[in-house]
Amino acid sequence: MIQGCPSPVGAAGSMRARLLFLSAILFLSLGVACSGHKSADASAPGTPPAITAAPTSASTVTGRPVTFTVTATGAATLSYQWAKDGQSILGAISSSFTLFQPRVEDAGAYTVTITNPNGTVTSGIATLTVTAAVMFPAPVGLAYDASGNLFVSDMNDHTIWKMDATNHKTLLAGTSGLAGSADGQGAVARFSHPGGLAIDPAGNLLVADTGNHTIRRIAPDGTVTTLAGAAGLPGTTDGPGAQARFNAPFGLAVDATGGAYIADTQNHTIRYLAADGTVSTYAGKAGAPGLVDGTATTAQFNQPNGIALAPNGTLYVADYGNSCIRAIAPGAIVTRLAGQAGTYGFADGNGLSAAKFNSPVGIALDAAGVLWVADTQNHAIRRIGTDGTVSTLAGTGGSAGNADGTGTAALFYRPCGIAITPAGNLAVADTANHLLRTVTPAGIATTFLMP
């Protein structure tokens, strides 16, 4: 046998091995080509659309945005068409569909049809439920009377409303959408951008008629009279009611004598309207915005808004322009209670050294001495404990939205008014969301619903 040449037996075995190897490769190739386990490209040419995440049913309240979304695969380009109760919705042609201001009549069955050149698929039904909420164009002032009725001032509608314990609302005074200044009963009366509200000891409702620069009174039968100021004539004059002048008054707080403290916002002062109708300046320097602690007119404010009066005579002020909370002790002694001087922001902690607010408007005091603040531009409800510590009850600082929930899951949009409910919860005028909300001491926020 010549060295280097294979034997005949060896050659035959090698040939058989090669044939077996080629057969295996061919088998594997055929197996891959024919088996159902090949990895499919869901967007390959010729692939029809397929829904991988269908739209789901949702519940909302009137005015609260809701979004339906679908996820699909298929060859490009996919086109979408949303429908309600089988009828196509004009312009609803993307993978998501949002109702920004849902109404009760928007409730129904929603589907989406997805199409490409290779086919069409329609989703299952996503049901939308819409519950009617109590809505206003721009609610700002809130006040409860001894019977548990809630009064609401609507700044943009120029009206004052009354809501009973079942959330049934009736127009107390003014005419929707008509600004003006007129005394009279019910719809005969006119207001201009009314702001803060307060109940006096006789059960009358006091109104800071901000746009008219006046203080008004509404009797239980809806009769409106002007107590102080002159419509359309801003000024700083103290004196008898008709001679006194204000400049965009907003906050109100009534004492046991029937006298009213007034946050005279654009005068940067706190005024006092005595029961006999005489107006005087209690604290602050007219026409001189600033942040200065001191006594009476040596102190300075910057656009004071909401005010709350404690049983011991201390007055608390949401100093809007300074993003601070101020306290005025008896004797008109003004100090800073919480917030950083002239520095807006969002921070919890010690009121004087750490906490920050952003343009607070509403303030309320509960029976335990805790202050609650509608921190308007932070879109949050804040708490100031009796030790001065600030915490956030509901909302996320700086994040506007519209959602019920607990703590940071609840979202607000420029809340302005705040009041303590008869049950010890908070009523909040969620102004830019056009809603009223309830917030419990545990931070659970819900929306006032129509009866």
PDB file of N, CA, C and O in Angstrom, residues 362-409:
ATOM      1  N   GLY A 362     -55.614  80.385  48.900  1.00  0.00           N
ATOM      2  CA  GLY A 362     -56.584  80.063  49.943  1.00  0.00           C
ATOM      3  C   GLY A 362     -55.928  79.596  51.225  1.00  0.00           C
ATOM      4  O   GLY A 362     -54.870  78.968  51.215  1.00  0.00           O
ATOM      5  N   ILE A 363     -56.583  79.885  52.341  1.00  0.00           N
ATOM      6  CA  ILE A 363     -56.098  79.422  53.645  1.00  0.00           C
ATOM      7  C   ILE A 363     -57.299  79.178  54.556  1.00  0.00           C
ATOM      8  O   ILE A 363     -58.303  79.907  54.485  1.00  0.00           O
ATOM      9  N   ALA A 364     -57.223  78.120  55.358  1.00  0.00           N
ATOM     10  CA  ALA A 364     -58.315  77.782  56.280  1.00  0.00           C
ATOM     11  C   ALA A 364     -57.722  77.236  57.562  1.00  0.00           C
ATOM     12  O   ALA A 364     -56.663  76.597  57.550  1.00  0.00           O
ATOM     13  N   LEU A 365     -58.410  77.460  58.661  1.00  0.00           N
ATOM     14  CA  LEU A 365     -57.964  77.015  59.981  1.00  0.00           C
ATOM     15  C   LEU A 365     -58.984  76.036  60.531  1.00  0.00           C
ATOM     16  O   LEU A 365     -60.177  76.325  60.570  1.00  0.00           O
ATOM     17  N   ASP A 366     -58.511  74.842  60.971  1.00  0.00           N
ATOM     18  CA  ASP A 366     -59.457  73.869  61.518  1.00  0.00           C
ATOM     19  C   ASP A 366     -59.548  73.976  63.034  1.00  0.00           C
ATOM     20  O   ASP A 366     -58.853  74.786  63.674  1.00  0.00           O
ATOM     21  N   ALA A 367     -60.400  73.156  63.616  1.00  0.00           N
ATOM     22  CA  ALA A 367     -60.667  73.245  65.054  1.00  0.00           C
ATOM     23  C   ALA A 367     -59.462  72.882  65.898  1.00  0.00           C
ATOM     24  O   ALA A 367     -59.375  73.279  67.069  1.00  0.00           O
ATOM     25  N   ALA A 368     -58.505  72.138  65.353  1.00  0.00           N
ATOM     26  CA  ALA A 368     -57.306  71.746  66.086  1.00  0.00           C
ATOM     27  C   ALA A 368     -56.188  72.769  65.968  1.00  0.00           C
ATOM     28  O   ALA A 368     -55.098  72.573  66.516  1.00  0.00           O
ATOM     29  N   GLY A 369     -56.436  73.843  65.248  1.00  0.00           N
ATOM     30  CA  GLY A 369     -55.416  74.870  65.084  1.00  0.00           C
ATOM     31  C   GLY A 369     -54.463  74.617  63.931  1.00  0.00           C
ATOM     32  O   GLY A 369     -53.449  75.316  63.799  1.00  0.00           O
ATOM     33  N   VAL A 370     -54.785  73.651  63.089  1.00  0.00           N
ATOM     34  CA  VAL A 370     -53.955  73.356  61.916  1.00  0.00           C
ATOM     35  C   VAL A 370     -54.393  74.248  60.757  1.00  0.00           C
ATOM     36  O   VAL A 370     -55.585  74.432  60.508  1.00  0.00           O
ATOM     37  N   LEU A 371     -53.413  74.800  60.050  1.00  0.00           N
ATOM     38  CA  LEU A 371     -53.693  75.624  58.884  1.00  0.00           C
ATOM     39  C   LEU A 371     -53.588  74.791  57.617  1.00  0.00           C
ATOM     40  O   LEU A 371     -52.672  73.973  57.469  1.00  0.00           O
ATOM     41  N   TRP A 372     -54.527  75.017  56.703  1.00  0.00           N
ATOM     42  CA  TRP A 372     -54.523  74.342  55.413  1.00  0.00           C
ATOM     43  C   TRP A 372     -54.422  75.398  54.329  1.00  0.00           C
ATOM     44  O   TRP A 372     -55.113  76.406  54.370  1.00  0.00           O
ATOM     45  N   VAL A 373     -53.543  75.147  53.370  1.00  0.00           N
ATOM     46  CA  VAL A 373     -53.220  76.161  52.372  1.00  0.00           C
ATOM     47  C   VAL A 373     -53.427  75.606  50.966  1.00  0.00           C
ATOM     48  O   VAL A 373     -52.935  74.512  50.649  1.00  0.00           O
ATOM     49  N   ALA A 374     -54.152  76.361  50.139  1.00  0.00           N
ATOM     50  CA  ALA A 374     -54.218  76.049  48.715  1.00  0.00           C
ATOM     51  C   ALA A 374     -53.008  76.712  48.067  1.00  0.00           C
ATOM     52  O   ALA A 374     -52.988  77.922  47.832  1.00  0.00           O
ATOM     53  N   ASP A 375     -51.971  75.902  47.835  1.00  0.00           N
ATOM     54  CA  ASP A 375     -50.710  76.398  47.290  1.00  0.00           C
ATOM     55  C   ASP A 375     -50.857  76.437  45.770  1.00  0.00           C
ATOM     56  O   ASP A 375     -50.507  75.496  45.057  1.00  0.00           O
ATOM     57  N   THR A 376     -51.362  77.539  45.297  1.00  0.00           N
ATOM     58  CA  THR A 376     -51.963  77.606  43.966  1.00  0.00           C
ATOM     59  C   THR A 376     -51.022  77.230  42.831  1.00  0.00           C
ATOM     60  O   THR A 376     -51.337  76.359  42.013  1.00  0.00           O
ATOM     61  N   GLN A 377     -49.877  77.866  42.736  1.00  0.00           N
ATOM     62  CA  GLN A 377     -48.990  77.587  41.611  1.00  0.00           C
ATOM     63  C   GLN A 377     -48.162  76.316  41.806  1.00  0.00           C
ATOM     64  O   GLN A 377     -47.496  75.859  40.866  1.00  0.00           O
ATOM     65  N   ASN A 378     -48.206  75.742  42.991  1.00  0.00           N
ATOM     66  CA  ASN A 378     -47.633  74.405  43.194  1.00  0.00           C
ATOM     67  C   ASN A 378     -48.664  73.313  42.955  1.00  0.00           C
ATOM     68  O   ASN A 378     -48.331  72.127  43.035  1.00  0.00           O
ATOM     69  N   HIS A 379     -49.928  73.706  42.731  1.00  0.00           N
ATOM     70  CA  HIS A 379     -51.006  72.745  42.449  1.00  0.00           C
ATOM     71  C   HIS A 379     -51.107  71.699  43.568  1.00  0.00           C
ATOM     72  O   HIS A 379     -51.263  70.512  43.313  1.00  0.00           O
ATOM     73  N   ALA A 380     -51.019  72.175  44.814  1.00  0.00           N
ATOM     74  CA  ALA A 380     -50.966  71.253  45.949  1.00  0.00           C
ATOM     75  C   ALA A 380     -51.739  71.821  47.137  1.00  0.00           C
ATOM     76  O   ALA A 380     -51.978  73.031  47.236  1.00  0.00           O
ATOM     77  N   ILE A 381     -52.121  70.922  48.049  1.00  0.00           N
ATOM     78  CA  ILE A 381     -52.752  71.297  49.307  1.00  0.00           C
ATOM     79  C   ILE A 381     -51.736  71.038  50.411  1.00  0.00           C
ATOM     80  O   ILE A 381     -51.268  69.909  50.585  1.00  0.00           O
ATOM     81  N   ARG A 382     -51.392  72.080  51.138  1.00  0.00           N
ATOM     82  CA  ARG A 382     -50.333  71.996  52.146  1.00  0.00           C
ATOM     83  C   ARG A 382     -50.926  72.116  53.559  1.00  0.00           C
ATOM     84  O   ARG A 382     -52.014  72.661  53.756  1.00  0.00           O
ATOM     85  N   ARG A 383     -50.165  71.615  54.518  1.00  0.00           N
ATOM     86  CA  ARG A 383     -50.575  71.615  55.930  1.00  0.00           C
ATOM     87  C   ARG A 383     -49.502  72.299  56.758  1.00  0.00           C
ATOM     88  O   ARG A 383     -48.307  72.020  56.603  1.00  0.00           O
ATOM     89  N   ILE A 384     -49.930  73.198  57.649  1.00  0.00           N
ATOM     90  CA  ILE A 384     -49.008  73.812  58.610  1.00  0.00           C
ATOM     91  C   ILE A 384     -49.467  73.399  59.998  1.00  0.00           C
ATOM     92  O   ILE A 384     -50.534  73.801  60.467  1.00  0.00           O
ATOM     93  N   GLY A 385     -48.678  72.552  60.645  1.00  0.00           N
ATOM     94  CA  GLY A 385     -49.030  72.070  61.971  1.00  0.00           C
ATOM     95  C   GLY A 385     -48.894  73.159  63.023  1.00  0.00           C
ATOM     96  O   GLY A 385     -48.348  74.236  62.774  1.00  0.00           O
ATOM     97  N   THR A 386     -49.374  72.869  64.220  1.00  0.00           N
ATOM     98  CA  THR A 386     -49.311  73.859  65.295  1.00  0.00           C
ATOM     99  C   THR A 386     -47.880  74.160  65.717  1.00  0.00           C
ATOM    100  O   THR A 386     -47.619  75.185  66.350  1.00  0.00           O
ATOM    101  N   ASP A 387     -46.930  73.276  65.332  1.00  0.00           N
ATOM    102  CA  ASP A 387     -45.518  73.535  65.625  1.00  0.00           C
ATOM    103  C   ASP A 387     -44.819  74.263  64.483  1.00  0.00           C
ATOM    104  O   ASP A 387     -43.607  74.487  64.525  1.00  0.00           O
ATOM    105  N   GLY A 388     -45.576  74.635  63.445  1.00  0.00           N
ATOM    106  CA  GLY A 388     -45.011  75.368  62.323  1.00  0.00           C
ATOM    107  C   GLY A 388     -44.430  74.515  61.215  1.00  0.00           C
ATOM    108  O   GLY A 388     -43.930  75.046  60.222  1.00  0.00           O
ATOM    109  N   THR A 389     -44.512  73.194  61.365  1.00  0.00           N
ATOM    110  CA  THR A 389     -43.966  72.310  60.333  1.00  0.00           C
ATOM    111  C   THR A 389     -44.919  72.222  59.145  1.00  0.00           C
ATOM    112  O   THR A 389     -46.121  72.024  59.313  1.00  0.00           O
ATOM    113  N   VAL A 390     -44.353  72.334  57.949  1.00  0.00           N
ATOM    114  CA  VAL A 390     -45.140  72.293  56.719  1.00  0.00           C
ATOM    115  C   VAL A 390     -44.999  70.929  56.052  1.00  0.00           C
ATOM    116  O   VAL A 390     -43.891  70.400  55.929  1.00  0.00           O
ATOM    117  N   SER A 391     -46.116  70.367  55.632  1.00  0.00           N
ATOM    118  CA  SER A 391     -46.113  69.110  54.887  1.00  0.00           C
ATOM    119  C   SER A 391     -47.132  69.223  53.757  1.00  0.00           C
ATOM    120  O   SER A 391     -47.944  70.141  53.725  1.00  0.00           O
ATOM    121  N   THR A 392     -47.068  68.284  52.827  1.00  0.00           N
ATOM    122  CA  THR A 392     -47.981  68.281  51.687  1.00  0.00           C
ATOM    123  C   THR A 392     -49.025  67.200  51.879  1.00  0.00           C
ATOM    124  O   THR A 392     -48.685  66.024  52.044  1.00  0.00           O
ATOM    125  N   LEU A 393     -50.290  67.595  51.852  1.00  0.00           N
ATOM    126  CA  LEU A 393     -51.375  66.649  52.046  1.00  0.00           C
ATOM    127  C   LEU A 393     -51.738  65.947  50.743  1.00  0.00           C
ATOM    128  O   LEU A 393     -51.912  64.726  50.712  1.00  0.00           O
ATOM    129  N   ALA A 394     -51.848  66.701  49.668  1.00  0.00           N
ATOM    130  CA  ALA A 394     -52.266  66.124  48.390  1.00  0.00           C
ATOM    131  C   ALA A 394     -51.731  66.986  47.257  1.00  0.00           C
ATOM    132  O   ALA A 394     -51.558  68.194  47.392  1.00  0.00           O
ATOM    133  N   GLY A 395     -51.480  66.339  46.125  1.00  0.00           N
ATOM    134  CA  GLY A 395     -50.920  67.032  44.975  1.00  0.00           C
ATOM    135  C   GLY A 395     -49.418  66.844  44.906  1.00  0.00           C
ATOM    136  O   GLY A 395     -48.772  66.407  45.868  1.00  0.00           O
ATOM    137  N   THR A 396     -48.877  67.163  43.753  1.00  0.00           N
ATOM    138  CA  THR A 396     -47.441  67.047  43.516  1.00  0.00           C
ATOM    139  C   THR A 396     -46.916  68.420  43.152  1.00  0.00           C
ATOM    140  O   THR A 396     -47.344  68.998  42.155  1.00  0.00           O
ATOM    141  N   GLY A 397     -46.031  68.963  43.941  1.00  0.00           N
ATOM    142  CA  GLY A 397     -45.553  70.323  43.744  1.00  0.00           C
ATOM    143  C   GLY A 397     -45.072  70.588  42.331  1.00  0.00           C
ATOM    144  O   GLY A 397     -44.178  69.920  41.837  1.00  0.00           O
ATOM    145  N   GLY A 398     -45.694  71.561  41.676  1.00  0.00           N
ATOM    146  CA  GLY A 398     -45.279  71.954  40.340  1.00  0.00           C
ATOM    147  C   GLY A 398     -45.884  71.140  39.225  1.00  0.00           C
ATOM    148  O   GLY A 398     -45.676  71.460  38.054  1.00  0.00           O
ATOM    149  N   SER A 399     -46.622  70.076  39.543  1.00  0.00           N
ATOM    150  CA  SER A 399     -47.215  69.215  38.516  1.00  0.00           C
ATOM    151  C   SER A 399     -48.722  69.391  38.506  1.00  0.00           C
ATOM    152  O   SER A 399     -49.412  68.903  39.393  1.00  0.00           O
ATOM    153  N   ALA A 400     -49.216  70.096  37.495  1.00  0.00           N
ATOM    154  CA  ALA A 400     -50.655  70.298  37.364  1.00  0.00           C
ATOM    155  C   ALA A 400     -51.302  69.072  36.742  1.00  0.00           C
ATOM    156  O   ALA A 400     -50.682  68.349  35.970  1.00  0.00           O
ATOM    157  N   GLY A 401     -52.552  68.835  37.089  1.00  0.00           N
ATOM    158  CA  GLY A 401     -53.273  67.709  36.508  1.00  0.00           C
ATOM    159  C   GLY A 401     -54.685  67.667  37.031  1.00  0.00           C
ATOM    160  O   GLY A 401     -55.148  68.591  37.710  1.00  0.00           O
ATOM    161  N   ASN A 402     -55.358  66.575  36.747  1.00  0.00           N
ATOM    162  CA  ASN A 402     -56.750  66.413  37.159  1.00  0.00           C
ATOM    163  C   ASN A 402     -56.967  64.941  37.464  1.00  0.00           C
ATOM    164  O   ASN A 402     -57.241  64.147  36.577  1.00  0.00           O
ATOM    165  N   ALA A 403     -56.802  64.585  38.736  1.00  0.00           N
ATOM    166  CA  ALA A 403     -56.955  63.179  39.114  1.00  0.00           C
ATOM    167  C   ALA A 403     -57.317  63.086  40.579  1.00  0.00           C
ATOM    168  O   ALA A 403     -56.777  63.813  41.423  1.00  0.00           O
ATOM    169  N   ASP A 404     -58.251  62.174  40.890  1.00  0.00           N
ATOM    170  CA  ASP A 404     -58.512  61.824  42.279  1.00  0.00           C
ATOM    171  C   ASP A 404     -57.483  60.791  42.710  1.00  0.00           C
ATOM    172  O   ASP A 404     -56.830  60.143  41.889  1.00  0.00           O
ATOM    173  N   GLY A 405     -57.344  60.626  44.029  1.00  0.00           N
ATOM    174  CA  GLY A 405     -56.371  59.675  44.537  1.00  0.00           C
ATOM    175  C   GLY A 405     -55.900  60.101  45.905  1.00  0.00           C
ATOM    176  O   GLY A 405     -56.466  61.014  46.535  1.00  0.00           O
ATOM    177  N   THR A 406     -54.857  59.462  46.372  1.00  0.00           N
ATOM    178  CA  THR A 406     -54.320  59.727  47.709  1.00  0.00           C
ATOM    179  C   THR A 406     -52.940  60.350  47.607  1.00  0.00           C
ATOM    180  O   THR A 406     -52.086  59.865  46.861  1.00  0.00           O
ATOM    181  N   GLY A 407     -52.729  61.427  48.354  1.00  0.00           N
ATOM    182  CA  GLY A 407     -51.405  62.052  48.406  1.00  0.00           C
ATOM    183  C   GLY A 407     -50.949  62.554  47.049  1.00  0.00           C
ATOM    184  O   GLY A 407     -51.642  63.318  46.375  1.00  0.00           O
ATOM    185  N   THR A 408     -49.771  62.108  46.630  1.00  0.00           N
ATOM    186  CA  THR A 408     -49.207  62.578  45.359  1.00  0.00           C
ATOM    187  C   THR A 408     -49.941  62.018  44.145  1.00  0.00           C
ATOM    188  O   THR A 408     -49.734  62.494  43.029  1.00  0.00           O
ATOM    189  N   ALA A 409     -50.798  61.021  44.336  1.00  0.00           N
ATOM    190  CA  ALA A 409     -51.594  60.502  43.208  1.00  0.00           C
ATOM    191  C   ALA A 409     -52.712  61.465  42.841  1.00  0.00           C
ATOM    192  O   ALA A 409     -53.228  61.423  41.715  1.00  0.00           O
TER     193      ALA A 409
END
